[in-house]
Amino acid sequence: MRHLPISLDLRDKVIAITGAGAVALSKTRLLSKTEAALCVYGSEPAAEFVRLASEGRLRLVPRPLTAHDLMGKALVYAASGDAAEDARIVSLARASGVLCNAVDNLDASDFLTPAIVDRDPVTVAIGTEGCAPVLARQIKAEVEARLSPNLGILARVAERFRPQAAALPGGSARRRLWSRFFADVGPRALDNGGEPAAWRALETLAAAAQSEESKAGHVHLVGAGPGDPELLTLKARRLLHEADVVIYDRLVSAQVLELARREARLISVGKTPGGPSWKQDDINALIVAEARTGAQVVRLKSGDPGVYGRLDEEMDALDAAGIAFSIVPGITAATAAAASTKVSLTRRGRNTALRILTGHDVNGFVEHDWRALALPGATAAIYMGVAAAKFLQGRLLMHGASPATPLCVVENASAPNQTITAATLGDLSEQMTAAGVSGPAILFLGLAPRRALAAVATLSPSPTTALAAGGIR
Ligand code: SAH
């Protein structure tokens, strides 16, 4: 970085501009936005300068600048449009130690004027050290489009409110107040009711910040549901909207994450099967560390946090750290999958009990009470069962389950790429391979999709084949 962008205080300062023609005029327009007094030198001043001088907007000296004129000047712009005259000014400036900008002459200049996005008192300076003026203009256009024209007003309101904000408890409550104000509350209030409304909005936020202080460093362990953002609870939605930090698992869908507050920090702690993973201890430590900063932390888990969510380990870590937490239940994959297949999980006369099983845990395939599961009418929702499907099939058949036992596999329940595969225990692995099930899936033992059930009654002997055309594999 050859040039350092700094902000120069120009209150009560004088800037000299030499040359009183077109080049000087464009610099004058920019510099007249500052609080500096402008002094323009040139023997044949353009009419515009005469007018500006008559309006008292600048001082016009109708002769070339001399060494003496540089006394007490903060900056000088050599802007005559004439290379020799500009070079004379540069050497005068050097001799008197006044910083000089020679227009369009990078090497002769002590400083450059960056492209500026002006939302006074907020300014953005864009410089490319003369390398790519077009790029600077592009960036300026992008920033101009991003920043509300009213940003400056908001900043001034914020400045006036600063003493009140200083009375608030410090740390994250105050930070949250400002980030909410600038992100959405302030611009909206300003649009609707001008500056007074923006002020009132700040007062409301400050009152909320006072009461939030009692919630310091709270963790919400929140169920994100199976993927469809409409299957979030209202509470989960609200908490996402209020979160400072969202720590989320791999299966939490992008659409759900979209609902987090714009300024919230999103931290993925996904455990990819077979890929790089976060260790549970590290996740626990992260949640505790974030909560200790006073942040409102949402620990977002797919489905329901209490179903294969390693919830207890996180609760234990929070208890050990003395951090308050709450649990927000979510729609677990089994109920979402049941809804997708239009079957009820229990049904009078069919099954009065439903087991929740996992095919897999940290030690590999999991053993269960296979004998009980092999009995006619046994019903189970099996999580993490895709890789274990062949193992489950073998164990159940070995313990006497009928190969005709219905099974139903729901992959990516509630998501646009959801698939439903109807099978029997006898052909489970073939059907899953044929369907290419690879995503997260629930295997229902003892349940068939509703349409499969109807079809079985009329279309024996090969329900799965007969159903292919009906949208269920
Ligand atoms: N807490 C989650 C379960 C996490 S364990 C819940 O309550 O749903 C991860 C397993 O959940 C996956 O292997 C899969 O069996 C199941 N799962 C999660 N999301 C799913 C989805 N959208 N469709 C089908 N199964 C899903």
Coordinates of C-alpha atoms and ligand atoms in Angstrom, one line a residue:
M1 CA 0.0 0.0 0.0
R2 CA 1.8 3.0 -1.3
H3 CA -1.0 5.4 -0.3
L4 CA -2.8 5.3 3.0
P5 CA -6.4 6.4 3.0
I6 CA -6.8 8.7 6.0
S7 CA -9.5 11.1 7.0
L8 CA -8.3 14.7 7.3
D9 CA -10.1 17.2 9.6
L10 CA -10.7 20.2 7.4
R11 CA -12.7 22.3 9.8
D12 CA -11.1 25.8 10.0
K13 CA -8.6 24.9 7.3
V14 CA -7.9 26.5 4.0
I15 CA -7.2 24.7 0.7
A16 CA -5.6 26.3 -2.2
I17 CA -6.7 25.4 -5.8
T18 CA -4.6 26.7 -8.6
G19 CA -5.9 27.3 -12.1
A20 CA -9.4 28.7 -12.4
G21 CA -10.6 26.7 -15.4
A22 CA -12.4 23.4 -16.0
V23 CA -10.0 21.1 -14.2
A24 CA -10.0 23.3 -11.1
L25 CA -13.8 23.5 -11.2
S26 CA -14.3 19.8 -10.9
K27 CA -11.9 19.7 -7.9
T28 CA -13.7 22.7 -6.4
R29 CA -17.1 21.0 -6.6
L30 CA -15.7 18.0 -4.6
L31 CA -13.8 20.1 -2.1
S32 CA -16.8 22.4 -1.5
K33 CA -18.5 19.5 0.2
T34 CA -15.9 19.7 3.0
E35 CA -15.8 22.3 5.8
A36 CA -12.5 23.8 4.5
A37 CA -12.4 27.4 3.1
L38 CA -11.4 27.3 -0.5
C39 CA -9.0 29.8 -2.1
V40 CA -8.8 29.7 -5.9
Y41 CA -5.8 31.2 -7.9
G42 CA -5.8 32.0 -11.6
S43 CA -5.4 35.0 -13.9
E44 CA -8.4 34.3 -16.1
P45 CA -11.0 32.8 -13.9
A46 CA -14.0 31.0 -15.5
A47 CA -17.4 32.7 -15.0
E48 CA -18.5 30.0 -12.6
F49 CA -15.6 30.9 -10.2
V50 CA -16.6 34.5 -10.3
R51 CA -20.2 33.5 -9.4
L52 CA -19.1 31.3 -6.6
A53 CA -16.8 34.0 -5.2
S54 CA -19.7 36.5 -5.4
E55 CA -21.8 34.1 -3.4
G56 CA -19.1 33.9 -0.8
R57 CA -18.6 30.2 -1.4
L58 CA -14.8 30.7 -2.1
R59 CA -12.2 33.3 -2.3
L60 CA -11.0 34.1 -5.8
V61 CA -7.5 35.6 -6.3
P62 CA -7.2 36.5 -10.0
R63 CA -3.4 35.8 -10.4
P64 CA -1.1 32.8 -10.3
L65 CA -0.3 31.4 -6.8
T66 CA 3.0 32.5 -5.3
A67 CA 5.2 30.9 -2.6
H68 CA 3.8 33.4 -0.1
D69 CA 0.2 32.3 -0.7
L70 CA 1.0 28.8 0.6
M71 CA 1.4 30.0 4.1
G72 CA -1.2 28.6 6.4
K73 CA -2.7 26.3 3.6
A74 CA -3.6 22.8 4.6
L75 CA -3.4 21.4 1.1
V76 CA -2.8 22.6 -2.4
Y77 CA -4.3 21.3 -5.6
A78 CA -2.3 22.0 -8.8
A79 CA -5.2 22.0 -11.2
S80 CA -4.4 24.4 -13.9
G81 CA -4.6 21.8 -16.7
D82 CA -1.1 23.1 -17.8
A83 CA 1.8 20.7 -17.0
A84 CA 4.4 23.4 -16.6
E85 CA 2.3 25.5 -14.3
D86 CA 1.3 22.5 -12.2
A87 CA 5.0 21.5 -12.0
R88 CA 5.8 25.1 -10.7
I89 CA 3.1 24.7 -8.0
V90 CA 4.4 21.3 -7.0
S91 CA 7.9 22.6 -6.4
L92 CA 6.6 25.6 -4.5
A93 CA 4.5 23.3 -2.3
R94 CA 7.5 21.0 -1.7
A95 CA 9.6 23.9 -0.7
S96 CA 7.0 25.2 1.8
G97 CA 6.0 21.7 3.1
V98 CA 2.4 21.9 2.1
L99 CA 0.9 18.6 0.8
C100 CA 0.2 18.9 -2.9
N101 CA -2.0 17.0 -5.3
A102 CA -1.1 17.5 -9.0
V103 CA -4.3 16.5 -10.9
D104 CA -3.8 13.4 -13.0
N105 CA -0.2 13.2 -12.1
L106 CA 0.3 10.4 -9.6
D107 CA 4.1 10.6 -9.3
A108 CA 4.1 14.4 -8.7
S109 CA 1.4 14.2 -6.0
D110 CA 1.9 13.8 -2.3
F111 CA -1.6 12.5 -2.0
L112 CA -4.4 11.3 -4.2
T113 CA -8.1 12.0 -3.8
P114 CA -10.0 8.7 -3.8
A115 CA -13.4 8.1 -5.3
I116 CA -15.8 8.9 -2.5
V117 CA -19.3 7.6 -1.6
D118 CA -20.7 10.5 0.4
R119 CA -23.3 9.8 3.1
D120 CA -21.9 12.5 5.3
P121 CA -20.9 11.8 8.1
V122 CA -20.4 8.4 6.6
T123 CA -17.9 8.3 3.8
V124 CA -16.4 5.5 1.8
A125 CA -13.1 6.1 0.1
I126 CA -12.1 4.0 -2.9
G127 CA -8.6 4.1 -4.2
T128 CA -6.7 2.0 -6.8
E129 CA -3.4 4.1 -6.6
G130 CA -4.2 5.2 -10.1
C131 CA -4.1 1.6 -11.5
A132 CA -7.7 1.1 -12.4
P133 CA -9.9 4.2 -12.3
V134 CA -12.7 2.3 -14.1
L135 CA -12.6 -0.3 -11.3
A136 CA -12.8 2.4 -8.7
R137 CA -15.9 3.8 -10.5
Q138 CA -17.5 0.3 -10.6
I139 CA -16.9 -0.2 -6.9
K140 CA -18.3 3.2 -6.2
A141 CA -21.4 2.4 -8.1
E142 CA -21.9 -0.8 -6.2
V143 CA -21.4 0.9 -2.8
E144 CA -23.7 3.7 -3.8
A145 CA -26.4 1.2 -4.6
R146 CA -25.9 -0.6 -1.4
L147 CA -26.0 2.3 1.0
S148 CA -29.3 4.0 1.6
P149 CA -29.3 7.7 0.7
N150 CA -30.5 8.3 4.3
L151 CA -27.6 6.6 5.9
G152 CA -26.1 9.9 7.0
I153 CA -29.3 10.9 8.7
L154 CA -29.3 7.6 10.6
A155 CA -25.7 8.1 11.6
R156 CA -26.5 11.6 12.9
V157 CA -29.5 10.3 14.9
A158 CA -27.2 7.7 16.4
E159 CA -24.6 10.3 17.3
R160 CA -27.2 12.3 19.2
F161 CA -28.5 9.1 21.0
R162 CA -25.0 8.1 22.1
P163 CA -25.3 9.5 25.6
Q164 CA -28.5 7.5 26.2
A165 CA -26.8 4.4 24.7
A166 CA -23.8 4.9 27.0
A167 CA -26.2 4.5 30.0
L168 CA -27.1 1.0 28.8
P169 CA -25.3 -2.1 30.0
G170 CA -22.2 -2.5 27.8
G171 CA -21.2 -5.4 25.7
S172 CA -23.4 -7.4 23.4
A173 CA -26.7 -5.7 24.4
R174 CA -25.4 -2.3 23.2
R175 CA -23.9 -3.9 20.1
R176 CA -27.2 -5.5 19.3
L177 CA -29.0 -2.3 19.7
W178 CA -26.8 -0.6 17.1
S179 CA -26.7 -3.4 14.7
R180 CA -30.5 -3.7 14.7
F181 CA -30.9 0.0 14.4
F182 CA -28.7 0.3 11.3
A183 CA -29.7 -3.0 9.7
D184 CA -33.5 -2.7 9.6
V185 CA -35.2 -0.9 12.4
G186 CA -33.7 2.5 11.7
P187 CA -34.1 2.6 7.9
R188 CA -37.7 1.4 8.2
A189 CA -38.6 4.0 10.9
L190 CA -36.9 6.7 8.8
D191 CA -38.9 5.8 5.7
N192 CA -42.1 5.7 7.6
G193 CA -41.8 8.7 9.9
G194 CA -38.6 10.6 9.2
E195 CA -36.0 11.5 11.8
P196 CA -38.4 11.6 14.8
A197 CA -39.5 8.1 14.1
A198 CA -35.9 6.9 13.9
W199 CA -35.3 8.5 17.3
R200 CA -38.4 6.8 18.8
A201 CA -37.2 3.5 17.3
L202 CA -33.9 4.0 19.1
E203 CA -35.7 4.6 22.4
T204 CA -37.7 1.4 21.9
L205 CA -34.6 -0.6 21.1
A206 CA -32.8 0.8 24.2
A207 CA -35.7 -0.2 26.4
A208 CA -35.6 -3.7 24.9
A209 CA -31.8 -3.8 25.5
Q210 CA -32.3 -3.0 29.1
S211 CA -34.6 -6.0 29.6
E212 CA -32.5 -8.2 27.4
E213 CA -29.6 -7.8 29.8
S214 CA -31.2 -10.3 32.1
K215 CA -31.0 -12.8 29.2
A216 CA -27.3 -12.4 28.9
G217 CA -25.5 -15.4 27.5
H218 CA -28.5 -17.6 26.9
V219 CA -28.4 -20.6 24.7
H220 CA -31.4 -22.0 22.9
L221 CA -31.1 -25.5 21.7
V222 CA -33.5 -25.4 18.8
G223 CA -35.1 -28.0 16.5
A224 CA -34.8 -26.9 12.9
G225 CA -37.3 -29.6 11.6
P226 CA -36.6 -31.8 8.6
G227 CA -35.7 -29.1 6.1
D228 CA -38.8 -27.3 4.8
P229 CA -38.6 -23.9 6.5
E230 CA -42.4 -23.8 6.8
L231 CA -42.0 -26.7 9.3
L232 CA -40.2 -24.6 11.8
T233 CA -42.0 -23.6 14.9
L234 CA -42.8 -19.9 15.3
K235 CA -40.5 -19.9 18.3
A236 CA -37.6 -21.2 16.4
R237 CA -38.2 -18.6 13.7
R238 CA -38.3 -15.8 16.3
L239 CA -35.1 -17.0 18.0
L240 CA -33.3 -17.3 14.7
H241 CA -34.4 -13.7 14.0
E242 CA -32.9 -12.6 17.3
A243 CA -29.8 -14.6 17.4
D244 CA -26.3 -13.2 17.5
V245 CA -24.7 -16.6 16.7
V246 CA -26.2 -19.6 15.1
I247 CA -24.3 -22.9 15.5
Y248 CA -25.8 -25.4 13.1
D249 CA -25.5 -29.0 12.0
R250 CA -24.9 -30.4 8.5
L251 CA -28.6 -31.4 8.0
V252 CA -30.0 -28.0 8.7
S253 CA -31.3 -26.7 5.4
A254 CA -30.0 -23.6 3.7
Q255 CA -33.6 -22.2 3.6
V256 CA -33.9 -22.5 7.3
L257 CA -30.5 -20.7 7.8
E258 CA -31.8 -17.9 5.5
L259 CA -34.2 -17.0 8.4
A260 CA -31.3 -16.1 10.7
R261 CA -30.8 -12.4 11.4
R262 CA -28.7 -10.8 8.7
E263 CA -25.9 -9.9 11.1
A264 CA -26.0 -13.2 13.0
R265 CA -22.7 -15.2 12.7
L266 CA -23.4 -18.6 11.3
I267 CA -21.1 -21.4 12.3
S268 CA -21.3 -24.8 10.8
V269 CA -20.3 -27.7 13.0
G270 CA -21.4 -30.4 10.6
K271 CA -20.4 -33.9 11.1
T272 CA -20.1 -35.3 7.6
P273 CA -20.3 -39.1 7.6
G274 CA -16.9 -40.2 6.5
G275 CA -15.6 -36.7 6.1
P276 CA -14.0 -34.1 8.3
S277 CA -15.9 -33.6 11.4
W278 CA -16.3 -31.5 14.5
K279 CA -15.7 -33.4 17.7
Q280 CA -18.6 -33.2 20.1
D281 CA -16.3 -31.8 22.8
D282 CA -15.2 -29.0 20.5
I283 CA -18.9 -28.2 19.7
N284 CA -19.7 -28.1 23.4
A285 CA -16.7 -25.8 24.0
L286 CA -17.7 -23.5 21.2
I287 CA -21.3 -23.1 22.4
V288 CA -20.0 -22.3 25.9
A289 CA -17.4 -19.8 24.6
E290 CA -20.0 -18.0 22.5
A291 CA -22.5 -17.8 25.3
R292 CA -19.8 -16.4 27.6
T293 CA -19.4 -13.4 25.4
G294 CA -23.0 -12.5 26.3
A295 CA -24.3 -13.5 22.9
Q296 CA -27.7 -14.9 22.2
V297 CA -26.8 -18.3 20.9
V298 CA -29.0 -20.5 18.8
R299 CA -27.8 -24.1 18.6
L300 CA -29.7 -25.3 15.6
K301 CA -30.1 -29.1 15.2
S302 CA -32.0 -30.8 12.4
G303 CA -35.4 -32.3 13.3
D304 CA -35.9 -32.3 17.1
P305 CA -32.9 -31.6 19.2
G306 CA -33.8 -34.5 21.6
V307 CA -33.8 -37.2 18.9
Y308 CA -30.3 -38.5 18.1
G309 CA -29.1 -34.9 18.6
R310 CA -26.5 -35.5 21.3
L311 CA -28.5 -33.0 23.3
D312 CA -27.5 -34.3 26.7
E313 CA -23.8 -33.7 26.1
E314 CA -24.5 -30.1 25.2
M315 CA -26.8 -29.6 28.2
D316 CA -24.2 -31.1 30.5
A317 CA -21.6 -28.7 29.2
L318 CA -23.8 -25.7 29.6
D319 CA -24.8 -26.8 33.1
A320 CA -21.1 -27.2 34.0
A321 CA -20.4 -23.7 32.7
G322 CA -23.4 -22.3 34.6
I323 CA -25.0 -21.0 31.4
A324 CA -28.8 -20.9 31.1
F325 CA -30.4 -22.7 28.2
S326 CA -33.8 -23.7 26.9
I327 CA -34.9 -26.3 24.4
V328 CA -37.2 -25.6 21.5
P329 CA -38.6 -28.9 20.1
G330 CA -38.8 -29.4 16.3
I331 CA -40.5 -31.8 13.9
T332 CA -38.4 -34.9 13.9
A333 CA -37.6 -36.7 10.6
A334 CA -39.9 -39.6 11.5
T335 CA -43.1 -37.5 11.8
A336 CA -42.1 -35.5 8.7
A337 CA -41.5 -38.7 6.8
A338 CA -44.8 -40.2 8.0
A339 CA -46.6 -37.0 6.8
S340 CA -44.9 -37.4 3.4
T341 CA -46.0 -41.0 3.0
K342 CA -49.5 -40.2 4.4
V343 CA -49.3 -42.9 7.1
S344 CA -50.0 -42.4 10.7
L345 CA -47.3 -43.6 13.1
T346 CA -49.8 -45.5 15.3
R347 CA -53.1 -46.9 14.3
R348 CA -55.8 -48.7 16.3
G349 CA -55.7 -52.4 15.4
R350 CA -52.4 -52.1 13.6
N351 CA -49.7 -50.9 16.0
T352 CA -50.1 -49.4 19.4
A353 CA -46.4 -48.8 19.8
L354 CA -43.7 -47.3 17.7
R355 CA -40.0 -47.8 18.3
I356 CA -37.5 -45.2 17.4
L357 CA -34.2 -46.9 16.5
T358 CA -30.9 -45.9 15.0
G359 CA -29.1 -48.1 12.5
H360 CA -25.8 -46.7 13.3
D361 CA -24.0 -45.0 16.2
V362 CA -20.4 -43.9 16.9
N363 CA -19.4 -47.6 17.3
G364 CA -20.9 -48.8 14.0
F365 CA -24.1 -50.8 13.4
V366 CA -26.3 -51.0 16.4
E367 CA -27.8 -54.2 17.9
H368 CA -31.4 -54.1 19.0
D369 CA -34.0 -56.5 20.4
W370 CA -34.4 -58.2 17.0
R371 CA -36.7 -60.9 18.3
A372 CA -39.3 -58.3 19.4
L373 CA -38.8 -56.3 16.2
A374 CA -39.3 -59.4 14.1
L375 CA -42.8 -60.1 15.5
P376 CA -45.8 -59.4 13.2
G377 CA -47.1 -55.9 13.7
A378 CA -43.8 -54.5 15.1
T379 CA -43.3 -51.0 13.9
A380 CA -40.2 -48.8 14.0
A381 CA -38.9 -45.6 12.6
I382 CA -35.2 -46.2 11.9
Y383 CA -32.8 -43.2 11.8
M384 CA -29.4 -43.4 10.2
G385 CA -30.4 -46.7 8.6
V386 CA -29.2 -46.2 5.0
A387 CA -25.7 -47.7 5.4
A388 CA -27.1 -50.2 7.9
A389 CA -30.0 -51.4 5.7
K390 CA -28.5 -54.7 4.7
F391 CA -27.5 -55.4 8.3
L392 CA -31.0 -54.6 9.6
Q393 CA -32.5 -56.8 6.9
G394 CA -30.3 -59.7 7.8
R395 CA -30.8 -59.4 11.5
L396 CA -34.6 -59.2 11.2
L397 CA -34.9 -62.2 8.8
M398 CA -32.5 -64.2 11.0
H399 CA -34.9 -63.6 13.9
G400 CA -37.9 -64.9 12.0
A401 CA -39.4 -61.7 10.5
S402 CA -41.6 -62.3 7.5
P403 CA -39.9 -61.3 4.2
A404 CA -43.3 -59.8 3.3
T405 CA -43.1 -57.3 6.2
P406 CA -43.7 -53.9 4.6
L407 CA -40.9 -51.3 4.7
C408 CA -40.9 -47.7 3.5
V409 CA -37.9 -45.5 3.0
V410 CA -38.3 -41.7 3.0
E411 CA -35.3 -39.8 1.9
N412 CA -34.9 -36.1 2.3
A413 CA -38.4 -35.8 3.9
S414 CA -40.1 -32.5 3.3
A415 CA -37.3 -31.3 0.9
P416 CA -37.9 -30.7 -2.9
N417 CA -35.7 -33.8 -3.6
Q418 CA -37.7 -36.1 -1.3
T419 CA -38.1 -39.7 -2.5
I420 CA -40.3 -42.4 -1.2
T421 CA -39.4 -46.1 -1.7
A422 CA -41.8 -48.8 -0.9
A423 CA -40.3 -52.2 -0.2
T424 CA -40.6 -55.4 1.8
L425 CA -38.1 -56.8 4.2
G426 CA -37.2 -59.4 1.6
D427 CA -36.2 -56.9 -1.1
L428 CA -35.2 -53.9 1.0
S429 CA -31.6 -53.6 0.0
E430 CA -32.4 -54.2 -3.7
Q431 CA -35.1 -51.6 -3.7
M432 CA -32.9 -49.1 -1.9
T433 CA -30.0 -49.7 -4.3
A434 CA -32.4 -49.4 -7.3
A435 CA -33.8 -46.2 -6.0
G436 CA -30.2 -44.8 -5.3
V437 CA -31.1 -43.8 -1.7
S438 CA -28.0 -41.9 -0.5
G439 CA -29.3 -38.9 1.4
P440 CA -30.7 -38.8 5.0
A441 CA -33.6 -41.2 5.2
I442 CA -36.0 -42.7 7.6
L443 CA -36.8 -46.4 7.2
F444 CA -40.2 -47.4 8.5
L445 CA -40.4 -51.0 9.5
G446 CA -43.9 -52.4 9.4
L447 CA -45.4 -49.4 7.6
A448 CA -46.1 -48.9 3.9
P449 CA -47.0 -45.6 2.2
R450 CA -50.7 -45.1 2.1
R451 CA -51.0 -45.5 -1.6
A452 CA -48.9 -48.6 -1.4
L453 CA -51.3 -50.1 1.1
A454 CA -54.2 -49.4 -1.1
A455 CA -52.3 -50.9 -4.0
V456 CA -51.2 -54.0 -2.1
A457 CA -54.9 -54.8 -1.6
T458 CA -55.7 -54.6 -5.3
L459 CA -52.5 -55.2 -7.2
S460 CA -50.7 -58.2 -5.7
P461 CA -48.4 -59.9 -6.1
S462 CA -45.7 -57.2 -6.8
P463 CA -46.6 -54.0 -5.1
T464 CA -43.4 -52.2 -5.5
T465 CA -43.3 -52.7 -9.3
A466 CA -46.9 -51.9 -9.6
L467 CA -46.4 -48.7 -7.7
A468 CA -43.5 -47.3 -9.8
A469 CA -45.8 -45.4 -12.1
G470 CA -47.7 -43.9 -9.2
G471 CA -44.8 -41.7 -8.0
I472 CA -43.8 -44.0 -5.2
R473 CA -40.9 -46.2 -6.0
Ligands
SAH1 N1 -32.5 -34.8 15.3 C1 -32.8 -35.3 14.0 C2 -32.1 -36.6 13.8 C3 -30.7 -36.4 13.6 S1 -29.9 -37.9 13.2 C4 -34.4 -35.4 13.9 O1 -35.0 -35.3 14.9 O2 -34.9 -35.6 12.8 C5 -29.7 -37.8 11.5 C6 -30.7 -38.8 10.8 O3 -32.0 -38.2 10.9 C7 -30.4 -39.0 9.4 O4 -29.5 -40.1 9.2 C8 -31.8 -39.5 8.9 O5 -32.0 -40.8 9.4 C9 -32.7 -38.6 9.7 N2 -33.1 -37.4 9.0 C10 -32.8 -36.1 9.3 N3 -33.4 -35.3 8.4 C11 -34.1 -36.1 7.5 C12 -34.9 -35.9 6.4 N4 -35.2 -34.6 6.0 N5 -35.5 -36.9 5.8 C13 -35.3 -38.2 6.2 N6 -34.5 -38.5 7.3 C14 -33.9 -37.4 7.9

